[in-house]
mmCIF file of C-alpha atoms and ligand atoms in Angstrom:
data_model
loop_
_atom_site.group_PDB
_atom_site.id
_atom_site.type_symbol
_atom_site.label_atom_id
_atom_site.label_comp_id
_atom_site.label_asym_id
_atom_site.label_seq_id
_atom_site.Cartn_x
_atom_site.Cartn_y
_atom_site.Cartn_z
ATOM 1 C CA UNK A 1 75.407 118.730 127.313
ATOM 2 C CA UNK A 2 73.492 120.323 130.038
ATOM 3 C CA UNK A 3 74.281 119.069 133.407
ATOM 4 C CA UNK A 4 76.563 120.850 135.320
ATOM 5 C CA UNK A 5 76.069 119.607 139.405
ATOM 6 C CA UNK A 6 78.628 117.858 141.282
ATOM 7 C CA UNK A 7 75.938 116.222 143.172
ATOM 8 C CA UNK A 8 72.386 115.069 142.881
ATOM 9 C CA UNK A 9 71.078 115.842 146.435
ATOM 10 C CA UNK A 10 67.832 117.184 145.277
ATOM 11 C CA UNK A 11 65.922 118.233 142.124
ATOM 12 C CA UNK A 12 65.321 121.637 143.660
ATOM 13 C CA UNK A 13 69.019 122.704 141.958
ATOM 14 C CA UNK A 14 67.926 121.162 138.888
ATOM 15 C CA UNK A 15 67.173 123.324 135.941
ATOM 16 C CA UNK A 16 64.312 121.942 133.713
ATOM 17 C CA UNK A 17 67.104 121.512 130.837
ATOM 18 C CA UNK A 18 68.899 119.400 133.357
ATOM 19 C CA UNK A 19 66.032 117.498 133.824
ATOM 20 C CA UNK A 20 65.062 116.811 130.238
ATOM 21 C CA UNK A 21 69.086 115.911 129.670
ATOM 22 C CA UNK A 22 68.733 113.036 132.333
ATOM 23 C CA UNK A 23 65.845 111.693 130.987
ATOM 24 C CA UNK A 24 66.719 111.897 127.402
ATOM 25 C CA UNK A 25 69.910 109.787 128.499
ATOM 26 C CA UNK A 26 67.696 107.474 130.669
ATOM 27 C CA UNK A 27 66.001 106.641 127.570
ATOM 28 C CA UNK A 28 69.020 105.214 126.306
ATOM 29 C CA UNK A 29 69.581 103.218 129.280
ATOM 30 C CA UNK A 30 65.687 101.993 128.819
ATOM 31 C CA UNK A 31 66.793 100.337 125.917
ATOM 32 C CA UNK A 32 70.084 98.592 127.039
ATOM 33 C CA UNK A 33 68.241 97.414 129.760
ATOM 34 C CA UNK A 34 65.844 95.622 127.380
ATOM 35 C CA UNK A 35 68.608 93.789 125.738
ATOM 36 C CA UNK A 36 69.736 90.500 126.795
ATOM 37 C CA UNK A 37 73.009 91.750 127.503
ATOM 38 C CA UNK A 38 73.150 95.022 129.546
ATOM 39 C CA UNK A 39 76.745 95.780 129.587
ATOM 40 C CA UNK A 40 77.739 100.018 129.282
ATOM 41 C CA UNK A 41 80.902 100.870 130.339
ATOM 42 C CA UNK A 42 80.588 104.868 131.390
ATOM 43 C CA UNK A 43 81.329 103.439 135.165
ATOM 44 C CA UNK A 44 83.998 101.443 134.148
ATOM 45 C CA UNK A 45 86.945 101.365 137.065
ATOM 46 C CA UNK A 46 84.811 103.592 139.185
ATOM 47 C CA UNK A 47 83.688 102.486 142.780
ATOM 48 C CA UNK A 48 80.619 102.983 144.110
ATOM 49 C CA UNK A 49 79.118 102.750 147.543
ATOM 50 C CA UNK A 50 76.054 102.089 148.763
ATOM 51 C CA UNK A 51 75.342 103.247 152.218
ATOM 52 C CA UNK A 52 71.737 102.899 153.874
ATOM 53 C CA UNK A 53 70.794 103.709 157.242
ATOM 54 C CA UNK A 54 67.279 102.709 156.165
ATOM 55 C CA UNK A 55 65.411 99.566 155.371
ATOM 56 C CA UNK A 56 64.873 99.672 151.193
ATOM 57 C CA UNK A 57 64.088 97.130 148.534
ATOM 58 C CA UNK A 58 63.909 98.741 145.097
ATOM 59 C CA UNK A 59 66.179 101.659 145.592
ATOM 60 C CA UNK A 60 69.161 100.010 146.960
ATOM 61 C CA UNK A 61 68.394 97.235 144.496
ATOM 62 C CA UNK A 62 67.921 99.478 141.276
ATOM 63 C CA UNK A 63 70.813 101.451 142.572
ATOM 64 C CA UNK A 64 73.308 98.376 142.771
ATOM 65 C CA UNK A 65 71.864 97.133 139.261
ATOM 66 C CA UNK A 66 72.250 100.486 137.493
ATOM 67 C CA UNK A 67 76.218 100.712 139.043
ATOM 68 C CA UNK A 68 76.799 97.271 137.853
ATOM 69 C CA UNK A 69 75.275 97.249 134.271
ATOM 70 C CA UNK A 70 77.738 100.840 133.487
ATOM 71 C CA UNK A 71 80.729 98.481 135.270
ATOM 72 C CA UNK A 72 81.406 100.205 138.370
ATOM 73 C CA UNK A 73 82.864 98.015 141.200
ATOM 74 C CA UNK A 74 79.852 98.395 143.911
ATOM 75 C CA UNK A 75 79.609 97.637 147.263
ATOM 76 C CA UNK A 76 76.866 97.528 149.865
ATOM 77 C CA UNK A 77 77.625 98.727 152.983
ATOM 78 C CA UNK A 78 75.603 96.486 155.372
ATOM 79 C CA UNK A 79 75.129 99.635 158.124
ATOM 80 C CA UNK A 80 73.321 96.980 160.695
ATOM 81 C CA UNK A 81 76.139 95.163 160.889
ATOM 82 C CA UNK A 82 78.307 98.419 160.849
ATOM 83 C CA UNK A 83 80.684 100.324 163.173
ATOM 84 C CA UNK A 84 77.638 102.421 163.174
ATOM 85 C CA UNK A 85 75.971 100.072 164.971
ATOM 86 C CA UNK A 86 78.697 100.602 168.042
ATOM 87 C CA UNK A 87 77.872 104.478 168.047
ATOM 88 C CA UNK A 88 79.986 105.791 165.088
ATOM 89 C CA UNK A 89 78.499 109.175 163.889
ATOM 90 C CA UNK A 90 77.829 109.686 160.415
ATOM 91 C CA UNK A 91 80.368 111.933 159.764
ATOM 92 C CA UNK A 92 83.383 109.281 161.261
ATOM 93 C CA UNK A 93 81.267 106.604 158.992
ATOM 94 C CA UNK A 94 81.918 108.963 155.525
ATOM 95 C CA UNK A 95 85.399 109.768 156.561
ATOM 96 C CA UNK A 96 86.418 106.274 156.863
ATOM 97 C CA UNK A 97 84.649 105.275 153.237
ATOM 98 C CA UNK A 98 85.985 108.419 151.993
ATOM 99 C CA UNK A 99 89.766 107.513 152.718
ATOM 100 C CA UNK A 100 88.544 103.801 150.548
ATOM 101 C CA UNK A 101 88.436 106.337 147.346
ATOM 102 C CA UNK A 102 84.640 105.486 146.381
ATOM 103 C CA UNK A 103 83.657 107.622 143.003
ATOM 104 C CA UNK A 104 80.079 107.444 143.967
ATOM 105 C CA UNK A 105 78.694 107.268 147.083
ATOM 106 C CA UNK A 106 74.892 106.572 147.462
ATOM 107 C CA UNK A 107 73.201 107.596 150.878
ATOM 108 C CA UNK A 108 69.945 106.837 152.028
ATOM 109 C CA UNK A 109 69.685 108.471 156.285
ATOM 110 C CA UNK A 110 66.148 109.465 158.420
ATOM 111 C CA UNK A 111 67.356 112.223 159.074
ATOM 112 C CA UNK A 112 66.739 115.635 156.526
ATOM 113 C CA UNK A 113 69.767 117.074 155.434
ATOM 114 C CA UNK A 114 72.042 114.590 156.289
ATOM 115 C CA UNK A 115 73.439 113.719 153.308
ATOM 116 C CA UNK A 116 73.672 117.328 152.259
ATOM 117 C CA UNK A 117 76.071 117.566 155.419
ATOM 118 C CA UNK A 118 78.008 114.174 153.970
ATOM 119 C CA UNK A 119 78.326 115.766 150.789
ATOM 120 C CA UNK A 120 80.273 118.552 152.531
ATOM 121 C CA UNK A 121 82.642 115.730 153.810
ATOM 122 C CA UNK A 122 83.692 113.862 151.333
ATOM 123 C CA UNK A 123 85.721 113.956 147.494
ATOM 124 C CA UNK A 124 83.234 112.030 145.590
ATOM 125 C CA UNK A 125 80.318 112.187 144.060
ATOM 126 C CA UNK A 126 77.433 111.957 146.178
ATOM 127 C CA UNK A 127 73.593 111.032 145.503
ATOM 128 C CA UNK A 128 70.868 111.110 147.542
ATOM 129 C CA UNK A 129 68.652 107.715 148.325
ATOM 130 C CA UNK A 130 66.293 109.818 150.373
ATOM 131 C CA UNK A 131 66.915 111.842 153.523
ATOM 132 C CA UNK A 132 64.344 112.034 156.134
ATOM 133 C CA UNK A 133 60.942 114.058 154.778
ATOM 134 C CA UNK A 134 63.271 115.951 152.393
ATOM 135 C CA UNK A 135 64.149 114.962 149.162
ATOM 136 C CA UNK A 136 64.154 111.904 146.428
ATOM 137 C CA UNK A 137 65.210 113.313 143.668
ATOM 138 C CA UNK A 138 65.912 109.874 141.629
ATOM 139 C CA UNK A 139 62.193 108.945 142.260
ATOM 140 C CA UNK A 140 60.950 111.940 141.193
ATOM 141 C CA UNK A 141 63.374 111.564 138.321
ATOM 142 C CA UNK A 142 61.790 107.920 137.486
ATOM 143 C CA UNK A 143 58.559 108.970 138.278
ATOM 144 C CA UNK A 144 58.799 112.075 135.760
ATOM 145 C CA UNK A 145 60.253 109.954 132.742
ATOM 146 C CA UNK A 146 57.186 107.404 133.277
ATOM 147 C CA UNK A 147 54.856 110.227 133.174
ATOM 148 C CA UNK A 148 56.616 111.258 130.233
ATOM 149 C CA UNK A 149 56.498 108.062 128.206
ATOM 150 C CA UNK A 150 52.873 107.169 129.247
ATOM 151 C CA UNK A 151 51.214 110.869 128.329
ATOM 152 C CA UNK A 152 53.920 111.598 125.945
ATOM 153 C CA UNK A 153 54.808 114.778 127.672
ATOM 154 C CA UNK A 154 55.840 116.541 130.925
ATOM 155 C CA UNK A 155 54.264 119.631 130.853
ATOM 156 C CA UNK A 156 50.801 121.192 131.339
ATOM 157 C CA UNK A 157 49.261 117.839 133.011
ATOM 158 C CA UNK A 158 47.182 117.651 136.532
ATOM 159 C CA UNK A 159 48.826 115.165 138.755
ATOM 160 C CA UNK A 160 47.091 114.669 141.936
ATOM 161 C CA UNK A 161 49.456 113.713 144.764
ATOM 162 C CA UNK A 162 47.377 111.601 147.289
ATOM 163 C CA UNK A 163 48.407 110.612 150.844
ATOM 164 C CA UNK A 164 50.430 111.206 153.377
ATOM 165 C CA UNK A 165 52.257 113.986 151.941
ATOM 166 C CA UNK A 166 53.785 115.709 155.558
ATOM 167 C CA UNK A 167 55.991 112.557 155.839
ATOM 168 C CA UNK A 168 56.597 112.246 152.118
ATOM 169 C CA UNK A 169 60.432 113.202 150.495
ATOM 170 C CA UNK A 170 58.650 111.665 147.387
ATOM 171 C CA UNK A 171 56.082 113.936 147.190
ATOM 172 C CA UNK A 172 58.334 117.043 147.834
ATOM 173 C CA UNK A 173 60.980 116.050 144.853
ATOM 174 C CA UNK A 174 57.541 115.409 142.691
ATOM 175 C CA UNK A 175 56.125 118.800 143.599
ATOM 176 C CA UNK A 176 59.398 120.336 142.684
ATOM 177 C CA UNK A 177 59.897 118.709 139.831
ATOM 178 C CA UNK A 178 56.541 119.045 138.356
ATOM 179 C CA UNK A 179 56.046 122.232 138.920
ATOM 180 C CA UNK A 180 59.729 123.260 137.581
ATOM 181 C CA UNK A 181 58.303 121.317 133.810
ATOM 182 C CA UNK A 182 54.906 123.680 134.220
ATOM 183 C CA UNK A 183 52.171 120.858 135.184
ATOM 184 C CA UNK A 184 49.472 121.195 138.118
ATOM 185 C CA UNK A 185 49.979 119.614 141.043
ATOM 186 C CA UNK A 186 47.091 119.058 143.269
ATOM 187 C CA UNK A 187 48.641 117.338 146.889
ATOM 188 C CA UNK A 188 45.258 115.292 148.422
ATOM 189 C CA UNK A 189 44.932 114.193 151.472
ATOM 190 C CA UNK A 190 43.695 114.806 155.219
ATOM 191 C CA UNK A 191 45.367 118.050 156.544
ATOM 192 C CA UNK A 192 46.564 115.801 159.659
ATOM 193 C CA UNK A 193 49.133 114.800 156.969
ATOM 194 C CA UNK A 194 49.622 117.804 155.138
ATOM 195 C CA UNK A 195 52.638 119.332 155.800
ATOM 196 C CA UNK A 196 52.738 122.959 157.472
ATOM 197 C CA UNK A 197 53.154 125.453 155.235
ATOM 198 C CA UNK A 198 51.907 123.853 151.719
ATOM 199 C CA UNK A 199 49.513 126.373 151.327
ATOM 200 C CA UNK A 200 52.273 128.743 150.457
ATOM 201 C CA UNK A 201 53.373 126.123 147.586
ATOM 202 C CA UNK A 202 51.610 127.777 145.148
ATOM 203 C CA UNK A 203 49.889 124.452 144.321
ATOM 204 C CA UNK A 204 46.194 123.612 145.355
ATOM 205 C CA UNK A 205 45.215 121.174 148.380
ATOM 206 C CA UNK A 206 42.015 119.277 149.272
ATOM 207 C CA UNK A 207 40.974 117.532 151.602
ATOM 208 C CA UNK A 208 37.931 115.871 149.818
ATOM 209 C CA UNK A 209 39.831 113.065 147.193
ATOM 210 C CA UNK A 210 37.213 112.938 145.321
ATOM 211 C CA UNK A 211 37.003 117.097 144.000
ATOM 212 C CA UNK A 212 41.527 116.475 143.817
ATOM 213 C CA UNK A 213 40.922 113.847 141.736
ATOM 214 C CA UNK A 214 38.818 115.361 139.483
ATOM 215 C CA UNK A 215 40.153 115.739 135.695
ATOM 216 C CA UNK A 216 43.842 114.368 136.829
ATOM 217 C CA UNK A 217 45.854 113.307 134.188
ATOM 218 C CA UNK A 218 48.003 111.436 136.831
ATOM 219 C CA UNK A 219 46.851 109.951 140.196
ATOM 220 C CA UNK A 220 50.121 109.396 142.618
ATOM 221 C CA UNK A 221 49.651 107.629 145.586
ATOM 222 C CA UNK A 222 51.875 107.771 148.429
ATOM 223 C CA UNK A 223 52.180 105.173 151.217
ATOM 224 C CA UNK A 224 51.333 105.888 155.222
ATOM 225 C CA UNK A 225 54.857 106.354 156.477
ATOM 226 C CA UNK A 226 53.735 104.712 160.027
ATOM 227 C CA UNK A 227 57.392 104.718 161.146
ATOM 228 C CA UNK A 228 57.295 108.643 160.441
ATOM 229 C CA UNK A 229 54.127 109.234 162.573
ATOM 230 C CA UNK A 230 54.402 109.515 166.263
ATOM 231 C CA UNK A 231 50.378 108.307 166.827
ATOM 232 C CA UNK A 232 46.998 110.091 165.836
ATOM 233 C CA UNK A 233 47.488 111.041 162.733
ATOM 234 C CA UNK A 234 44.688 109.103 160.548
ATOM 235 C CA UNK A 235 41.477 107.603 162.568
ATOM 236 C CA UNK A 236 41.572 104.269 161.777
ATOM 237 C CA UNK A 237 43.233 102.122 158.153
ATOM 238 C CA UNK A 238 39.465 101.438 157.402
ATOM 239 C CA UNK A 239 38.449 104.481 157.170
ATOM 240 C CA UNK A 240 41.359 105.912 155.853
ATOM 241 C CA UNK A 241 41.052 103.678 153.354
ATOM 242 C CA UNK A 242 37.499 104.559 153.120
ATOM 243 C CA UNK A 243 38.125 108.578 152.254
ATOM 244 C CA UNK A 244 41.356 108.394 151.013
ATOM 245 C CA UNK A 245 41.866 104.785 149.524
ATOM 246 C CA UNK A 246 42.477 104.883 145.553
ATOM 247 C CA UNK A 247 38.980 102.549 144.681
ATOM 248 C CA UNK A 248 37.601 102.305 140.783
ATOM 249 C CA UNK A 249 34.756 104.585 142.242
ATOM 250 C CA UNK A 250 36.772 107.542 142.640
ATOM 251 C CA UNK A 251 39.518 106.609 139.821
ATOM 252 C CA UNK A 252 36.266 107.303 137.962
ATOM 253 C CA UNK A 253 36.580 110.769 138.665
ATOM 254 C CA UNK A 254 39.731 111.010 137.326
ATOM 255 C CA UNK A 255 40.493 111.412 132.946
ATOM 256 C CA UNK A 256 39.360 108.251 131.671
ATOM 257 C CA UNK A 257 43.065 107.886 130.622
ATOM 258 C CA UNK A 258 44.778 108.627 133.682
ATOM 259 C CA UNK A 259 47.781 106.707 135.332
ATOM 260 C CA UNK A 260 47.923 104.964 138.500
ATOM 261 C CA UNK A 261 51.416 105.581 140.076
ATOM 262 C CA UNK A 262 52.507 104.221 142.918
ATOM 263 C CA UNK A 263 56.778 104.777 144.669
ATOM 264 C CA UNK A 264 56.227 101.162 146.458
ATOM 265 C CA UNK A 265 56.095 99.547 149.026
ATOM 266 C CA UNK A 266 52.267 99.888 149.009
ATOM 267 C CA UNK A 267 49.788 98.904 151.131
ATOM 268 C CA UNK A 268 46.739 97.429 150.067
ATOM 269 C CA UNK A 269 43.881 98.146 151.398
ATOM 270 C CA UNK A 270 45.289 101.192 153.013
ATOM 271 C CA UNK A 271 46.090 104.029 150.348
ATOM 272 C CA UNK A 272 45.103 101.550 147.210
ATOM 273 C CA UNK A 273 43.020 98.866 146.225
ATOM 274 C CA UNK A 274 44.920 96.066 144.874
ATOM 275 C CA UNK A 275 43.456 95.686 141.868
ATOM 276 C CA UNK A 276 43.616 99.024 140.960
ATOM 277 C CA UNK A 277 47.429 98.563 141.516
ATOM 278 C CA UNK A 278 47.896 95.299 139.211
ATOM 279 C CA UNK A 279 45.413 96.528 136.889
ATOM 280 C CA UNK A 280 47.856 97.114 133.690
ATOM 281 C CA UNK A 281 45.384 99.295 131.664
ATOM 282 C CA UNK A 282 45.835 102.146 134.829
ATOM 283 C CA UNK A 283 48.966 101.247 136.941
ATOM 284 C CA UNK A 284 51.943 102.284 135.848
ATOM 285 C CA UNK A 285 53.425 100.735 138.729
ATOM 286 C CA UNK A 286 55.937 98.593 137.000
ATOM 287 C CA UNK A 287 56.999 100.716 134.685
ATOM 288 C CA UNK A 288 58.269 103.110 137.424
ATOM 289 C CA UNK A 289 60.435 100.345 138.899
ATOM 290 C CA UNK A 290 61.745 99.678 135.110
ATOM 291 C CA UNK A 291 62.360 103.940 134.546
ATOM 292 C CA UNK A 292 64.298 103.671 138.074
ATOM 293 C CA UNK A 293 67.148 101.780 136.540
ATOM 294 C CA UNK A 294 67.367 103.812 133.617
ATOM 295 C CA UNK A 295 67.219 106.925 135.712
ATOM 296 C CA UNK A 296 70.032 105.969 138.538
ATOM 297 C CA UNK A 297 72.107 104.749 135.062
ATOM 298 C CA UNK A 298 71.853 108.249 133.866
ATOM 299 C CA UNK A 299 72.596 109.791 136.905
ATOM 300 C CA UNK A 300 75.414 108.389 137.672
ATOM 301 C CA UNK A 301 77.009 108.596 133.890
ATOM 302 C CA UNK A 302 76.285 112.168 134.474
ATOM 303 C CA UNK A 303 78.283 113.037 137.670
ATOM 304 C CA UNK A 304 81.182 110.695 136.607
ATOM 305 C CA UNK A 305 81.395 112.913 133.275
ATOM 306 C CA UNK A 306 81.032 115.588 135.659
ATOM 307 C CA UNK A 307 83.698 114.016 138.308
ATOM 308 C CA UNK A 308 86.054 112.851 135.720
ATOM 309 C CA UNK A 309 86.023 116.227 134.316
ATOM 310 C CA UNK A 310 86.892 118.092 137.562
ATOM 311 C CA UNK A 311 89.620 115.386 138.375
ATOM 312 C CA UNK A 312 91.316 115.761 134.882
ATOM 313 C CA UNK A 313 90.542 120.058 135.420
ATOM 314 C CA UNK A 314 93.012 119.704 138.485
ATOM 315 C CA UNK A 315 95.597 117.780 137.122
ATOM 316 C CA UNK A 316 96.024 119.558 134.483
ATOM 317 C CA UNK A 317 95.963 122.495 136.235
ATOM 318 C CA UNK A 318 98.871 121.282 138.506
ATOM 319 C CA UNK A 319 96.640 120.667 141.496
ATOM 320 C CA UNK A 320 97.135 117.370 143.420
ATOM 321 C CA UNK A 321 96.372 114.049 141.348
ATOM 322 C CA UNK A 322 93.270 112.123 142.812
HETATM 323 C C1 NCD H 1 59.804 105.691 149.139
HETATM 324 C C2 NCD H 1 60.836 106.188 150.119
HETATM 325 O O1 NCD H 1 61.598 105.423 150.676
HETATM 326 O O2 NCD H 1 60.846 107.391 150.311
HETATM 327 N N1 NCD H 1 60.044 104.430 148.619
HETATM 328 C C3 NCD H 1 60.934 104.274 147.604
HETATM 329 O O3 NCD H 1 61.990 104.840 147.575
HETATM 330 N N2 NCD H 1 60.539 103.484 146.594
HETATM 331 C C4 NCD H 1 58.447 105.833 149.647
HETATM 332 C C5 NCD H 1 58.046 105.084 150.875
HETATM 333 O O4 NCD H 1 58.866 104.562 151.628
HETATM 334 O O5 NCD H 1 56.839 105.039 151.114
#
């Protein structure tokens, strides 16, 4: 098996074999997840912690689901009501959950490279939620293995990422990851939100949706990350919506087969039109809530093999027992 980290903090470590390993085990997990009853027990007697310092629906959600269906004992740390509430830095905050012996600890923070710096703290493994505008690597994980089951590969496609891709972690883990598996990425999107630098990405940029959209295989959207934006960024939601908004008119433009994807929470009428979104013959959007499931299952299995190894490594070794 191919899959040798001790943490998932990113994809950029990630070797493409890596990557197809995860998502050949995710398929797996697709399946159980179908059946009535979704029990695996590769978790079994391991702890897991969830710890967010930001507001999330589906990836605390899919995260607690995936822990519980391999029969890890999980636990949601409810930071609002926290210690760190009353000042307690970040590092104090993994110390003190460290000492409670968690397996797995799952960290969502604003800040980039934060969780990198709890990784460095603590004896468990450690995955990243999303830090700040850095990385996401289990959405670009889901988001890969739903490209992969809708085209039927992950390799030499266009995917246009539109948005607000300065602010996005999503978007960086996608361009990673896509370009790592050989596709085109186009990122779209007024250069008020395009992050300094991308030009040096070695992918192309436009500002004009309509020539990035062109001939995409895959049309990612990306939501406007207000609470990331300190003012002036876009002119107005209209006419955002107006140049930038994902309508049928410039879907058109796209491959007649191409996918709608979308990380959530949208906003419609802003970056999408709803009915593009629930239209099932383009939107994938489901499905990539579905893959995330499957893809946190699979990434934790893999770091407890990985965990479990080291553990039983040291012991045998003569090193202390943990
Ligand atoms: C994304 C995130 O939090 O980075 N959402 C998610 O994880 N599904 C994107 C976003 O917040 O817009």
């Amino acid at each position: 098996m191919t899959f040798r980290a001790r943490h998932l903090l990113g994809v950029e470590p990630l070797a493409p074999a890596e990557i197809t390993t995860l998502l050949d085990l995710a398929e797996t997990y697709v399946a159980l997840n179908r059946r009535t009853v979704k029990h695996g027990d590769a978790l079994e007697g391991l702890t897991q912690i969830n710890l967010f310092f930001e507001a999330s629906t589906r990836t605390q959600s899919s995260f607690e689901l995936a822990g519980k269906r391999l029969g890890a004992d999980v636990m949601n740390m409810a930071v609002a009501q926290s210690s760190v509430k009353k000042g307690e830095t970040l590092i104090d905050t993994a110390l003190t959950l460290n000492a409670m012996q968690p397996d797995l600890l799952v960290v969502r923070h604003p800040n980039s490279g934060a969780v990198n710096l709890l990784a460095s703290k603590v004896n468990c493994a450690v995955l990243n939620a999303g830090d700040g505008r850095h990385e996401h690597p289990t959405q670009a994980l889901l988001d890969a293995l739903t490209i992969r089951r809708a085209k039927g590969r992950l390799h030499r496609l266009t995917v246009a990422i539109c948005g607000d891709i300065a602010h996005s972690r999503v978007a960086r883990s996608n361009l990673i990851l896509l370009g790592k598996m050989e596709n085109r990425v186009r990122l779209v999107g007024p250069a008020t939100l395009m992050p300094r630098g991308a030009a040096d990405w070695g992918c192309e940029i436009h500002e004009d949706m309509r020539a990035g959209l062109q001939d995409a295989d895959v049309v990612m959207m990306l939501r406007l990350q207000k609470e990331r934006m300190d003012g002036g960024f876009i002119p107005s939601e209209r006419e955002y919506f107006h140049r930038w908004g994902l309508d049928a008119e410039k879907l058109a433009l796209a491959k007649p087969d191409a996918i709608v994807m979308h990380p959530g929470p949208m906003n419609r009428g802003v970056e999408i039109d709803g009915t593009i979104a629930d239209d099932i013959n383009r939107s994938v959007i489901q499905d990539q809530v579905e893959m995330g499931v499957a893809v946190r299952m699979a990434a934790m299995d893999l770091l407890a093999r990985n965990l479990r190894a080291e553990r039983g490594a040291r012991a045998a070794g003569g090193g202390v027992y943990v």
